[in-house]
Amino acid sequence: MATKTAWGGRFQQELDTDSARFLESVSFDRRLAEEDIAGSLAHAEMLASIGVLTDDDLAKIRQGLGAIRSEIRAGTFTWDAAKEDVHMNIESALTAREGDVGARLHTGRSRNDQVATDMRLWARDACARVGRSLDRLALTLAARADDEIDTLLPAYTHIQRAQPNRLAHHLMAWVEMLDRDHGRLHDCAMRLNECPLGSGAVCATTFPLDRKLTATLLGFARPTRNSLDATADRDFLLELLSALAIASVHLSRIAEEMVWWSTQEFGFVEMADAHATGSSMMPQKKNPDVAEVVRGKSGRVIGDLVSLLVVLKGLPLGYNRDLQEDKVPVFDAVDTVSDATEVMADAMGALRFNRERMRAALGAGFVTATEVADWLAARGVPFRHAHEVAGRLVARAIEARCELAQLPLETFREEHALFDESIFVALDPETAIERRDLPGGPARARVVAAIADARARLEARGASLARTRHATP
Ligand code: ARG
């Protein structure tokens, strides 16, 4: 009689220990335990409904899996790397507790459709979780925008002072970016919401499984449509990683502005002591480390996306073991973006805005030069000519070492006969902002409405300012 091995009758030798260590995934895929058990409970219930399991079998499976889940939650479950992955660990614990029913549970199922299901459940939950964190950051920014509704500063292009702006309008630009990040995660969760169970290892199964029932029990919209595709593709994880990479790029850009704005050169913000650090050598230093590390972490998340793209790119249908490499980058990217978003929300909530420095920056740099051109264009001068005139006035102000509003009216009139005293009203930064009264513009009422609109949207989907940080198992 052949030796009994882990892989059954086909094998006469156990797996070499180094190979086993190399192949095991339970050290990281144990994070799928909750999803794996939920999937098994649904599969078992469906098997009982079609008469493959008896009610008694189902009761034992529920009892056993419930007990195993409690042990895992309590941290008392013994994970065994020799049992390769989360699926085999849980199944063999079930068989050890409940006997043969544990061995029947796998009827009409393969680890290939099992792991694809677990990952979809996990990813669906991750989309919701990260989405809540992004919403918390967005809501924090909207609240800060509300407080700073009358704070003015320059808007920049090319990091050069460009036009007068309202700080709230700047903050609400970030809110828009985060709102789209939320939307991408939502779209990803909608598209992945199909149940692979019933796809088997590659070509479904001979058992008459009720795939709709299993899908419904797990909250999926429907079963997947092709067994090869369902077991072998991971594009839903690419979508998740892409959405996370984009979100992390947004976080990084916000962080970058925090770093710039907290320099002595800008002095627009000061990060709270709780989110900054000192230098071990230079006693005067206060570094915006939280912002810098948020910026730095985006590199990792982009790397996670690239890792999975490369893992998938050469894979033929159907399942290949390479697919096991989906987990580490996905878990890492979700953890990293969750943590970065939560830390950023805390830092943004506590950030101090230096209103005087921002306002002072408006007083230099000819940020109202566009107003001069618009003033003429509104009075019939073709815009290109008006732009030329305004440019000449800037040159004269540079020559006279003053700002546009400090040039005498005669100088304006020398450049164009149409100018009168009202040009000085147009040159006031506040007027310049208020006149930009279009949807999407910085006029006070527009920004007040934008804040209310964003808050209503965020609150309608349950956003809150409370911390949503989760404990990483
Ligand atoms: N640990 C495996 C994974 O994550 C589970 C599926 C294994 N399937 C197999 N045929 N070896 O992909």
CSV table of C-alpha atoms and ligand atoms in Angstrom, one decimal:
chain,number,residue,atom,x,y,z
A,1,MET,CA,0.0,0.0,0.0
A,2,ALA,CA,1.2,3.5,-0.9
A,3,THR,CA,2.2,5.9,1.9
A,4,LYS,CA,-0.6,8.3,2.9
A,5,THR,CA,0.6,11.9,2.0
A,6,ALA,CA,-0.9,15.3,2.3
A,7,TRP,CA,-1.8,15.3,-1.4
A,8,GLY,CA,-3.5,11.9,-1.4
A,9,GLY,CA,-2.9,8.7,-3.4
A,10,ARG,CA,-1.0,10.2,-6.3
A,11,PHE,CA,2.0,11.1,-4.1
A,12,GLN,CA,4.5,8.8,-2.5
A,13,GLN,CA,6.7,11.3,-0.9
A,14,GLU,CA,6.0,14.3,1.2
A,15,LEU,CA,6.9,17.8,-0.1
A,16,ASP,CA,10.5,18.8,0.5
A,17,THR,CA,10.7,21.1,3.5
A,18,ASP,CA,12.4,24.0,1.7
A,19,SER,CA,9.9,23.8,-1.1
A,20,ALA,CA,7.1,23.7,1.5
A,21,ARG,CA,8.4,26.8,3.1
A,22,PHE,CA,8.7,28.5,-0.2
A,23,LEU,CA,5.2,27.6,-1.3
A,24,GLU,CA,3.2,28.2,1.8
A,25,SER,CA,0.9,31.2,1.9
A,26,VAL,CA,-0.8,30.8,5.3
A,27,SER,CA,1.6,33.2,6.8
A,28,PHE,CA,-0.1,36.0,4.9
A,29,ASP,CA,-3.4,34.6,3.5
A,30,ARG,CA,-4.7,33.9,7.0
A,31,ARG,CA,-6.0,37.4,6.7
A,32,LEU,CA,-8.7,35.8,4.6
A,33,ALA,CA,-10.0,33.6,7.4
A,34,GLU,CA,-13.3,35.5,7.9
A,35,GLU,CA,-14.0,35.5,4.2
A,36,ASP,CA,-13.0,31.9,3.8
A,37,ILE,CA,-15.4,30.8,6.6
A,38,ALA,CA,-18.2,32.9,5.2
A,39,GLY,CA,-17.7,31.3,1.8
A,40,SER,CA,-17.7,27.8,3.3
A,41,LEU,CA,-20.9,28.5,5.3
A,42,ALA,CA,-22.6,29.7,2.1
A,43,HIS,CA,-21.3,26.8,0.1
A,44,ALA,CA,-22.5,24.3,2.8
A,45,GLU,CA,-25.9,25.8,3.0
A,46,MET,CA,-26.3,25.6,-0.7
A,47,LEU,CA,-25.1,22.0,-0.7
A,48,ALA,CA,-27.7,21.1,1.9
A,49,SER,CA,-30.4,22.9,-0.2
A,50,ILE,CA,-29.7,20.6,-3.1
A,51,GLY,CA,-29.5,17.5,-1.0
A,52,VAL,CA,-25.7,16.9,-1.3
A,53,LEU,CA,-25.3,17.5,2.5
A,54,THR,CA,-27.9,16.4,5.1
A,55,ASP,CA,-29.3,18.9,7.6
A,56,ASP,CA,-27.2,17.1,10.2
A,57,ASP,CA,-24.0,17.6,8.2
A,58,LEU,CA,-24.9,21.3,7.8
A,59,ALA,CA,-25.5,21.7,11.5
A,60,LYS,CA,-22.1,20.1,12.2
A,61,ILE,CA,-20.3,22.3,9.7
A,62,ARG,CA,-21.9,25.4,11.1
A,63,GLN,CA,-21.0,24.4,14.6
A,64,GLY,CA,-17.4,23.5,13.7
A,65,LEU,CA,-16.7,26.6,11.5
A,66,GLY,CA,-18.3,28.8,14.2
A,67,ALA,CA,-16.0,27.4,16.8
A,68,ILE,CA,-12.9,27.8,14.5
A,69,ARG,CA,-13.9,31.4,13.8
A,70,SER,CA,-14.1,32.1,17.5
A,71,GLU,CA,-10.6,30.6,18.0
A,72,ILE,CA,-9.2,32.7,15.1
A,73,ARG,CA,-10.8,35.8,16.5
A,74,ALA,CA,-9.4,35.1,19.9
A,75,GLY,CA,-6.0,34.4,18.5
A,76,THR,CA,-5.9,30.8,19.9
A,77,PHE,CA,-6.2,29.0,16.6
A,78,THR,CA,-3.0,27.1,15.6
A,79,TRP,CA,-1.9,27.9,12.1
A,80,ASP,CA,0.2,25.3,10.5
A,81,ALA,CA,2.5,26.2,7.6
A,82,ALA,CA,2.7,22.6,6.6
A,83,LYS,CA,-1.0,22.9,5.7
A,84,GLU,CA,0.0,25.4,3.1
A,85,ASP,CA,-2.8,28.0,3.1
A,86,VAL,CA,-5.7,29.4,5.0
A,87,HIS,CA,-8.2,27.1,3.2
A,88,MET,CA,-6.4,23.8,4.1
A,89,ASN,CA,-5.8,25.0,7.7
A,90,ILE,CA,-9.5,25.7,8.2
A,91,GLU,CA,-10.7,22.6,6.4
A,92,SER,CA,-8.4,20.3,8.3
A,93,ALA,CA,-9.4,21.9,11.6
A,94,LEU,CA,-13.0,21.3,10.7
A,95,THR,CA,-12.4,17.7,9.9
A,96,ALA,CA,-10.4,17.2,13.1
A,97,ARG,CA,-13.4,18.6,15.1
A,98,GLU,CA,-16.4,17.3,13.3
A,99,GLY,CA,-15.1,14.2,11.3
A,100,ASP,CA,-16.2,13.3,7.8
A,101,VAL,CA,-18.5,16.3,7.2
A,102,GLY,CA,-15.3,18.4,7.1
A,103,ALA,CA,-14.1,16.2,4.2
A,104,ARG,CA,-17.5,16.5,2.5
A,105,LEU,CA,-17.6,20.3,2.5
A,106,HIS,CA,-15.2,20.5,-0.5
A,107,THR,CA,-17.8,18.8,-2.7
A,108,GLY,CA,-18.2,20.7,-6.0
A,109,ARG,CA,-15.5,23.2,-4.9
A,110,SER,CA,-11.8,23.8,-5.6
A,111,ARG,CA,-9.4,26.1,-3.8
A,112,ASN,CA,-9.3,27.9,-7.1
A,113,ASP,CA,-12.9,29.2,-7.0
A,114,GLN,CA,-12.6,29.3,-3.2
A,115,VAL,CA,-9.7,31.7,-3.1
A,116,ALA,CA,-11.1,33.8,-5.9
A,117,THR,CA,-14.3,34.2,-3.8
A,118,ASP,CA,-12.4,35.0,-0.7
A,119,MET,CA,-10.4,37.7,-2.5
A,120,ARG,CA,-13.5,39.3,-3.9
A,121,LEU,CA,-15.2,39.4,-0.5
A,122,TRP,CA,-12.1,40.8,1.1
A,123,ALA,CA,-11.6,43.4,-1.7
A,124,ARG,CA,-15.3,44.4,-1.5
A,125,ASP,CA,-14.9,45.1,2.2
A,126,ALA,CA,-11.6,46.9,1.7
A,127,CYS,CA,-13.2,49.3,-0.9
A,128,ALA,CA,-15.8,50.2,1.7
A,129,ARG,CA,-13.3,50.6,4.4
A,130,VAL,CA,-10.8,52.8,2.5
A,131,GLY,CA,-13.8,54.7,1.1
A,132,ARG,CA,-14.9,55.6,4.6
A,133,SER,CA,-11.4,56.8,5.5
A,134,LEU,CA,-11.2,59.0,2.3
A,135,ASP,CA,-14.6,60.4,3.2
A,136,ARG,CA,-13.4,61.3,6.7
A,137,LEU,CA,-10.5,63.2,5.2
A,138,ALA,CA,-12.8,64.9,2.7
A,139,LEU,CA,-15.2,65.9,5.5
A,140,THR,CA,-12.3,67.2,7.6
A,141,LEU,CA,-11.2,69.4,4.7
A,142,ALA,CA,-14.7,70.6,4.0
A,143,ALA,CA,-15.0,71.6,7.7
A,144,ARG,CA,-11.6,73.5,7.5
A,145,ALA,CA,-12.8,75.2,4.3
A,146,ASP,CA,-15.9,76.4,6.1
A,147,ASP,CA,-13.8,77.9,8.9
A,148,GLU,CA,-11.4,79.6,6.4
A,149,ILE,CA,-14.1,80.9,4.0
A,150,ASP,CA,-12.7,84.4,4.2
A,151,THR,CA,-9.0,83.5,4.1
A,152,LEU,CA,-7.4,84.7,0.9
A,153,LEU,CA,-4.1,83.7,-0.7
A,154,PRO,CA,-2.6,83.5,-4.2
A,155,ALA,CA,-3.5,80.6,-6.5
A,156,TYR,CA,-0.4,79.3,-8.1
A,157,THR,CA,0.5,77.9,-11.5
A,158,HIS,CA,4.1,76.7,-12.1
A,159,ILE,CA,4.5,77.6,-8.4
A,160,GLN,CA,4.3,81.2,-9.5
A,161,ARG,CA,1.7,83.5,-8.0
A,162,ALA,CA,-1.1,83.5,-10.5
A,163,GLN,CA,-4.4,85.0,-9.3
A,164,PRO,CA,-6.1,85.8,-6.0
A,165,ASN,CA,-7.9,82.9,-4.5
A,166,ARG,CA,-9.8,81.8,-1.4
A,167,LEU,CA,-8.2,79.1,0.8
A,168,ALA,CA,-11.5,77.3,1.0
A,169,HIS,CA,-11.5,77.0,-2.8
A,170,HIS,CA,-8.1,75.4,-2.7
A,171,LEU,CA,-9.1,73.0,0.1
A,172,MET,CA,-12.3,72.1,-1.8
A,173,ALA,CA,-10.1,71.1,-4.9
A,174,TRP,CA,-8.6,68.4,-2.7
A,175,VAL,CA,-12.1,67.3,-1.6
A,176,GLU,CA,-13.0,66.9,-5.3
A,177,MET,CA,-9.9,64.7,-5.9
A,178,LEU,CA,-10.8,62.5,-2.9
A,179,ASP,CA,-14.4,62.3,-4.0
A,180,ARG,CA,-13.3,60.7,-7.3
A,181,ASP,CA,-11.0,58.4,-5.4
A,182,HIS,CA,-14.0,57.2,-3.4
A,183,GLY,CA,-16.0,56.8,-6.7
A,184,ARG,CA,-13.3,54.6,-8.2
A,185,LEU,CA,-13.3,52.3,-5.2
A,186,HIS,CA,-17.1,52.2,-5.4
A,187,ASP,CA,-17.0,51.3,-9.1
A,188,CYS,CA,-14.4,48.6,-8.3
A,189,ALA,CA,-16.7,47.1,-5.6
A,190,MET,CA,-19.6,47.1,-8.0
A,191,ARG,CA,-17.8,45.4,-10.8
A,192,LEU,CA,-16.2,42.7,-8.7
A,193,ASN,CA,-19.4,41.8,-7.0
A,194,GLU,CA,-19.9,38.4,-8.7
A,195,CYS,CA,-19.5,35.0,-7.1
A,196,PRO,CA,-16.9,32.6,-8.5
A,197,LEU,CA,-18.1,29.6,-6.4
A,198,GLY,CA,-19.3,26.8,-8.7
A,199,SER,CA,-16.5,27.5,-11.2
A,200,GLY,CA,-14.5,24.6,-9.6
A,201,ALA,CA,-10.8,24.2,-10.4
A,202,VAL,CA,-11.3,25.4,-14.0
A,203,CYS,CA,-14.4,23.9,-15.7
A,204,ALA,CA,-17.1,24.0,-13.1
A,205,THR,CA,-18.4,20.8,-11.6
A,206,THR,CA,-20.7,17.9,-12.2
A,207,PHE,CA,-22.7,18.6,-9.1
A,208,PRO,CA,-25.9,20.6,-9.8
A,209,LEU,CA,-24.9,23.6,-7.6
A,210,ASP,CA,-27.4,26.4,-7.1
A,211,ARG,CA,-24.9,29.2,-7.9
A,212,LYS,CA,-27.5,31.9,-7.5
A,213,LEU,CA,-28.2,30.8,-4.0
A,214,THR,CA,-24.5,30.9,-3.0
A,215,ALA,CA,-24.1,34.3,-4.6
A,216,THR,CA,-27.1,35.7,-2.8
A,217,LEU,CA,-26.0,34.3,0.6
A,218,LEU,CA,-22.6,36.1,0.2
A,219,GLY,CA,-24.2,39.4,-0.9
A,220,PHE,CA,-23.0,39.1,-4.5
A,221,ALA,CA,-25.1,40.5,-7.3
A,222,ARG,CA,-24.8,37.3,-9.4
A,223,PRO,CA,-22.6,34.3,-10.1
A,224,THR,CA,-19.6,34.9,-12.5
A,225,ARG,CA,-20.3,34.0,-16.1
A,226,ASN,CA,-17.2,31.9,-17.1
A,227,SER,CA,-15.4,29.4,-14.9
A,228,LEU,CA,-12.0,29.9,-16.5
A,229,ASP,CA,-12.2,33.6,-16.2
A,230,ALA,CA,-13.5,33.5,-12.7
A,231,THR,CA,-10.7,31.3,-11.4
A,232,ALA,CA,-7.8,32.8,-13.3
A,233,ASP,CA,-8.3,36.5,-13.6
A,234,ARG,CA,-7.5,39.0,-10.9
A,235,ASP,CA,-8.3,42.2,-12.8
A,236,PHE,CA,-10.7,43.2,-10.0
A,237,LEU,CA,-7.5,43.5,-7.8
A,238,LEU,CA,-5.8,45.5,-10.5
A,239,GLU,CA,-8.7,47.9,-10.4
A,240,LEU,CA,-8.5,48.1,-6.6
A,241,LEU,CA,-4.7,48.7,-6.7
A,242,SER,CA,-5.2,51.3,-9.5
A,243,ALA,CA,-7.8,53.1,-7.5
A,244,LEU,CA,-5.5,52.9,-4.4
A,245,ALA,CA,-2.4,54.1,-6.4
A,246,ILE,CA,-4.4,57.1,-7.7
A,247,ALA,CA,-5.6,57.9,-4.2
A,248,SER,CA,-2.1,57.6,-2.9
A,249,VAL,CA,-0.9,60.0,-5.6
A,250,HIS,CA,-3.6,62.5,-4.5
A,251,LEU,CA,-2.5,62.1,-0.9
A,252,SER,CA,1.1,62.6,-1.9
A,253,ARG,CA,0.2,65.8,-3.8
A,254,ILE,CA,-1.7,67.2,-0.8
A,255,ALA,CA,1.3,66.2,1.4
A,256,GLU,CA,3.7,67.9,-1.0
A,257,GLU,CA,1.7,71.2,-0.6
A,258,MET,CA,1.9,70.8,3.2
A,259,VAL,CA,5.6,70.4,3.0
A,260,TRP,CA,6.0,73.5,0.8
A,261,TRP,CA,3.5,75.5,2.8
A,262,SER,CA,5.2,74.8,6.1
A,263,THR,CA,8.6,76.1,4.8
A,264,GLN,CA,9.8,79.4,6.3
A,265,GLU,CA,9.7,80.7,2.7
A,266,PHE,CA,6.0,80.1,2.4
A,267,GLY,CA,4.9,80.0,6.1
A,268,PHE,CA,1.3,79.4,5.2
A,269,VAL,CA,0.7,76.6,7.6
A,270,GLU,CA,2.1,75.0,10.7
A,271,MET,CA,1.6,71.4,11.4
A,272,ALA,CA,0.5,70.6,14.9
A,273,ASP,CA,3.3,69.3,17.2
A,274,ALA,CA,1.5,66.0,17.2
A,275,HIS,CA,2.1,65.5,13.5
A,276,ALA,CA,5.6,67.0,13.2
A,277,THR,CA,9.0,66.0,14.5
A,278,GLY,CA,12.2,67.7,15.6
A,279,SER,CA,15.8,67.1,14.5
A,280,SER,CA,18.2,65.2,16.6
A,281,MET,CA,20.9,67.7,15.7
A,282,MET,CA,19.3,71.0,14.9
A,283,PRO,CA,17.2,72.2,17.8
A,284,GLN,CA,15.3,74.8,15.8
A,285,LYS,CA,13.8,72.3,13.4
A,286,LYS,CA,10.2,71.3,13.1
A,287,ASN,CA,9.8,68.9,10.2
A,288,PRO,CA,6.5,68.0,8.5
A,289,ASP,CA,7.3,64.3,8.8
A,290,VAL,CA,3.7,63.0,8.5
A,291,ALA,CA,3.3,64.8,5.2
A,292,GLU,CA,6.6,63.5,4.0
A,293,VAL,CA,5.9,59.9,4.9
A,294,VAL,CA,2.5,60.1,3.3
A,295,ARG,CA,4.2,61.4,0.2
A,296,GLY,CA,6.8,58.6,0.4
A,297,LYS,CA,4.3,55.8,1.0
A,298,SER,CA,2.7,56.5,-2.4
A,299,GLY,CA,5.8,55.0,-4.0
A,300,ARG,CA,5.0,51.7,-2.3
A,301,VAL,CA,1.4,51.7,-3.4
A,302,ILE,CA,2.4,52.4,-7.0
A,303,GLY,CA,4.9,49.5,-6.6
A,304,ASP,CA,2.1,47.2,-5.4
A,305,LEU,CA,0.1,48.0,-8.5
A,306,VAL,CA,3.1,47.3,-10.8
A,307,SER,CA,3.8,44.1,-9.0
A,308,LEU,CA,0.5,42.6,-9.7
A,309,LEU,CA,0.4,43.9,-13.3
A,310,VAL,CA,3.6,42.0,-13.9
A,311,VAL,CA,2.5,38.8,-12.1
A,312,LEU,CA,-0.6,38.7,-14.3
A,313,LYS,CA,0.8,39.7,-17.6
A,314,GLY,CA,2.2,36.4,-18.8
A,315,LEU,CA,-0.4,34.0,-17.3
A,316,PRO,CA,-2.3,31.6,-19.6
A,317,LEU,CA,-5.7,30.3,-18.6
A,318,GLY,CA,-6.8,28.9,-16.2
A,319,TYR,CA,-5.5,29.1,-12.6
A,320,ASN,CA,-1.7,29.2,-12.0
A,321,ARG,CA,-0.1,29.2,-8.7
A,322,ASP,CA,1.6,32.6,-9.5
A,323,LEU,CA,-1.8,34.0,-8.6
A,324,GLN,CA,-1.1,33.5,-4.9
A,325,GLU,CA,1.3,36.5,-5.3
A,326,ASP,CA,-1.8,38.8,-5.5
A,327,LYS,CA,-2.2,38.9,-1.8
A,328,VAL,CA,0.9,40.7,-0.4
A,329,PRO,CA,0.6,43.7,-2.7
A,330,VAL,CA,-3.2,44.0,-2.2
A,331,PHE,CA,-3.0,43.8,1.6
A,332,ASP,CA,0.0,46.2,1.7
A,333,ALA,CA,-1.7,48.8,-0.5
A,334,VAL,CA,-5.0,48.7,1.4
A,335,ASP,CA,-3.2,49.0,4.7
A,336,THR,CA,-0.9,51.7,3.5
A,337,VAL,CA,-3.6,53.9,2.0
A,338,SER,CA,-5.9,53.4,5.0
A,339,ASP,CA,-3.2,54.4,7.4
A,340,ALA,CA,-2.0,57.4,5.3
A,341,THR,CA,-5.6,58.7,4.8
A,342,GLU,CA,-6.4,58.4,8.5
A,343,VAL,CA,-3.1,60.1,9.6
A,344,MET,CA,-3.7,62.8,7.0
A,345,ALA,CA,-7.2,63.4,8.3
A,346,ASP,CA,-5.8,63.9,11.8
A,347,ALA,CA,-3.1,66.2,10.5
A,348,MET,CA,-5.5,68.3,8.4
A,349,GLY,CA,-7.9,68.6,11.3
A,350,ALA,CA,-5.1,70.0,13.5
A,351,LEU,CA,-3.2,72.1,11.0
A,352,ARG,CA,-2.8,75.8,11.7
A,353,PHE,CA,-3.4,78.2,8.8
A,354,ASN,CA,-1.4,81.4,8.9
A,355,ARG,CA,-4.0,83.8,7.5
A,356,GLU,CA,-1.8,86.9,7.6
A,357,ARG,CA,1.0,85.2,5.7
A,358,MET,CA,-1.4,84.1,3.0
A,359,ARG,CA,-3.0,87.5,2.7
A,360,ALA,CA,0.4,89.2,2.6
A,361,ALA,CA,1.4,87.0,-0.3
A,362,LEU,CA,-1.4,88.6,-2.3
A,363,GLY,CA,0.2,92.0,-2.0
A,364,ALA,CA,3.2,91.2,-4.2
A,365,GLY,CA,3.6,89.4,-7.5
A,366,PHE,CA,1.0,91.2,-9.7
A,367,VAL,CA,-1.7,88.6,-9.0
A,368,THR,CA,-4.3,91.0,-10.4
A,369,ALA,CA,-2.7,91.6,-13.8
A,370,THR,CA,-5.5,89.5,-15.4
A,371,GLU,CA,-8.0,92.0,-14.0
A,372,VAL,CA,-6.4,94.8,-16.0
A,373,ALA,CA,-6.7,92.8,-19.2
A,374,ASP,CA,-10.3,91.8,-18.3
A,375,TRP,CA,-11.2,95.4,-17.5
A,376,LEU,CA,-10.2,96.5,-21.0
A,377,ALA,CA,-11.7,93.5,-22.7
A,378,ALA,CA,-15.0,94.1,-20.9
A,379,ARG,CA,-14.9,97.6,-22.5
A,380,GLY,CA,-14.5,96.3,-26.0
A,381,VAL,CA,-10.7,96.0,-26.4
A,382,PRO,CA,-9.9,92.6,-28.0
A,383,PHE,CA,-8.5,90.4,-25.3
A,384,ARG,CA,-5.1,89.8,-27.0
A,385,HIS,CA,-4.5,93.6,-27.2
A,386,ALA,CA,-5.8,94.1,-23.6
A,387,HIS,CA,-3.3,91.3,-22.5
A,388,GLU,CA,-0.5,93.2,-24.2
A,389,VAL,CA,-1.4,96.5,-22.5
A,390,ALA,CA,-1.6,94.8,-19.1
A,391,GLY,CA,1.8,93.2,-19.7
A,392,ARG,CA,3.3,96.6,-20.4
A,393,LEU,CA,1.8,98.0,-17.2
A,394,VAL,CA,3.4,95.1,-15.3
A,395,ALA,CA,6.7,95.9,-16.9
A,396,ARG,CA,6.3,99.6,-15.8
A,397,ALA,CA,5.5,98.5,-12.2
A,398,ILE,CA,8.6,96.3,-12.1
A,399,GLU,CA,10.6,99.3,-13.3
A,400,ALA,CA,9.0,101.6,-10.7
A,401,ARG,CA,9.5,98.9,-8.1
A,402,CYS,CA,5.8,98.9,-7.1
A,403,GLU,CA,2.6,96.9,-7.4
A,404,LEU,CA,0.1,97.6,-10.2
A,405,ALA,CA,-2.3,99.4,-7.8
A,406,GLN,CA,0.5,101.8,-6.8
A,407,LEU,CA,1.0,103.1,-10.4
A,408,PRO,CA,-0.7,106.4,-10.9
A,409,LEU,CA,-3.8,106.6,-13.2
A,410,GLU,CA,-1.7,108.6,-15.7
A,411,THR,CA,0.5,105.7,-16.3
A,412,PHE,CA,-2.5,103.5,-17.0
A,413,ARG,CA,-3.8,106.1,-19.4
A,414,GLU,CA,-0.5,106.4,-21.2
A,415,GLU,CA,-0.9,102.7,-22.0
A,416,HIS,CA,-4.6,102.9,-22.9
A,417,ALA,CA,-6.9,105.9,-23.1
A,418,LEU,CA,-9.9,104.0,-21.8
A,419,PHE,CA,-8.6,103.6,-18.2
A,420,ASP,CA,-10.4,105.5,-15.5
A,421,GLU,CA,-10.4,105.4,-11.6
A,422,SER,CA,-12.5,102.2,-11.5
A,423,ILE,CA,-9.5,100.2,-12.5
A,424,PHE,CA,-8.3,100.5,-8.9
A,425,VAL,CA,-11.5,98.8,-7.7
A,426,ALA,CA,-10.8,95.9,-10.1
A,427,LEU,CA,-7.2,95.6,-8.7
A,428,ASP,CA,-8.5,94.8,-5.2
A,429,PRO,CA,-7.9,91.1,-4.7
A,430,GLU,CA,-11.2,90.6,-2.9
A,431,THR,CA,-13.1,92.2,-5.8
A,432,ALA,CA,-11.1,90.0,-8.2
A,433,ILE,CA,-12.2,86.9,-6.4
A,434,GLU,CA,-15.8,88.0,-6.1
A,435,ARG,CA,-16.1,88.7,-9.8
A,436,ARG,CA,-15.1,85.2,-10.6
A,437,ASP,CA,-18.7,84.2,-9.9
A,438,LEU,CA,-19.2,81.1,-12.0
A,439,PRO,CA,-20.0,77.5,-11.1
A,440,GLY,CA,-16.7,76.1,-10.1
A,441,GLY,CA,-15.2,79.5,-9.3
A,442,PRO,CA,-13.9,81.1,-6.1
A,443,ALA,CA,-16.5,83.7,-5.4
A,444,ARG,CA,-17.6,83.4,-1.8
A,445,ALA,CA,-21.2,82.3,-2.5
A,446,ARG,CA,-20.0,79.7,-5.0
A,447,VAL,CA,-17.5,78.2,-2.4
A,448,VAL,CA,-20.1,78.3,0.4
A,449,ALA,CA,-22.4,76.3,-1.9
A,450,ALA,CA,-19.6,73.9,-2.9
A,451,ILE,CA,-18.9,73.2,0.7
A,452,ALA,CA,-22.6,72.6,1.5
A,453,ASP,CA,-22.9,70.4,-1.5
A,454,ALA,CA,-19.9,68.3,-0.7
A,455,ARG,CA,-20.9,67.9,2.9
A,456,ALA,CA,-24.4,66.8,1.9
A,457,ARG,CA,-23.0,64.3,-0.6
A,458,LEU,CA,-20.5,62.9,2.0
A,459,GLU,CA,-23.1,62.7,4.8
A,460,ALA,CA,-25.6,61.0,2.5
A,461,ARG,CA,-23.2,58.1,2.2
A,462,GLY,CA,-22.6,58.0,5.9
A,463,ALA,CA,-19.3,59.9,6.2
A,464,SER,CA,-18.3,61.0,9.7
A,465,LEU,CA,-15.4,62.8,11.3
A,466,ALA,CA,-14.9,59.9,13.7
A,467,ARG,CA,-11.7,57.9,13.3
A,468,THR,CA,-12.3,54.8,11.1
A,469,ARG,CA,-8.9,53.3,11.6
A,470,HIS,CA,-9.0,49.5,11.7
A,471,ALA,CA,-6.7,47.2,13.5
A,472,THR,CA,-4.5,45.3,11.1
A,473,PRO,CA,-4.7,41.6,12.1
B,1,ARG,N1,-3.1,29.5,-1.9
B,1,ARG,C1,-3.6,29.5,-3.2
B,1,ARG,C2,-3.8,30.9,-3.8
B,1,ARG,O1,-3.7,31.8,-3.1
B,1,ARG,C3,-5.0,28.8,-3.2
B,1,ARG,C4,-5.3,28.1,-4.4
B,1,ARG,C5,-4.4,26.9,-4.6
B,1,ARG,N2,-4.8,26.2,-5.7
B,1,ARG,C6,-4.0,25.2,-6.2
B,1,ARG,N3,-4.5,24.6,-7.3
B,1,ARG,N4,-2.8,24.9,-5.8
B,1,ARG,O2,-3.9,31.0,-5.0
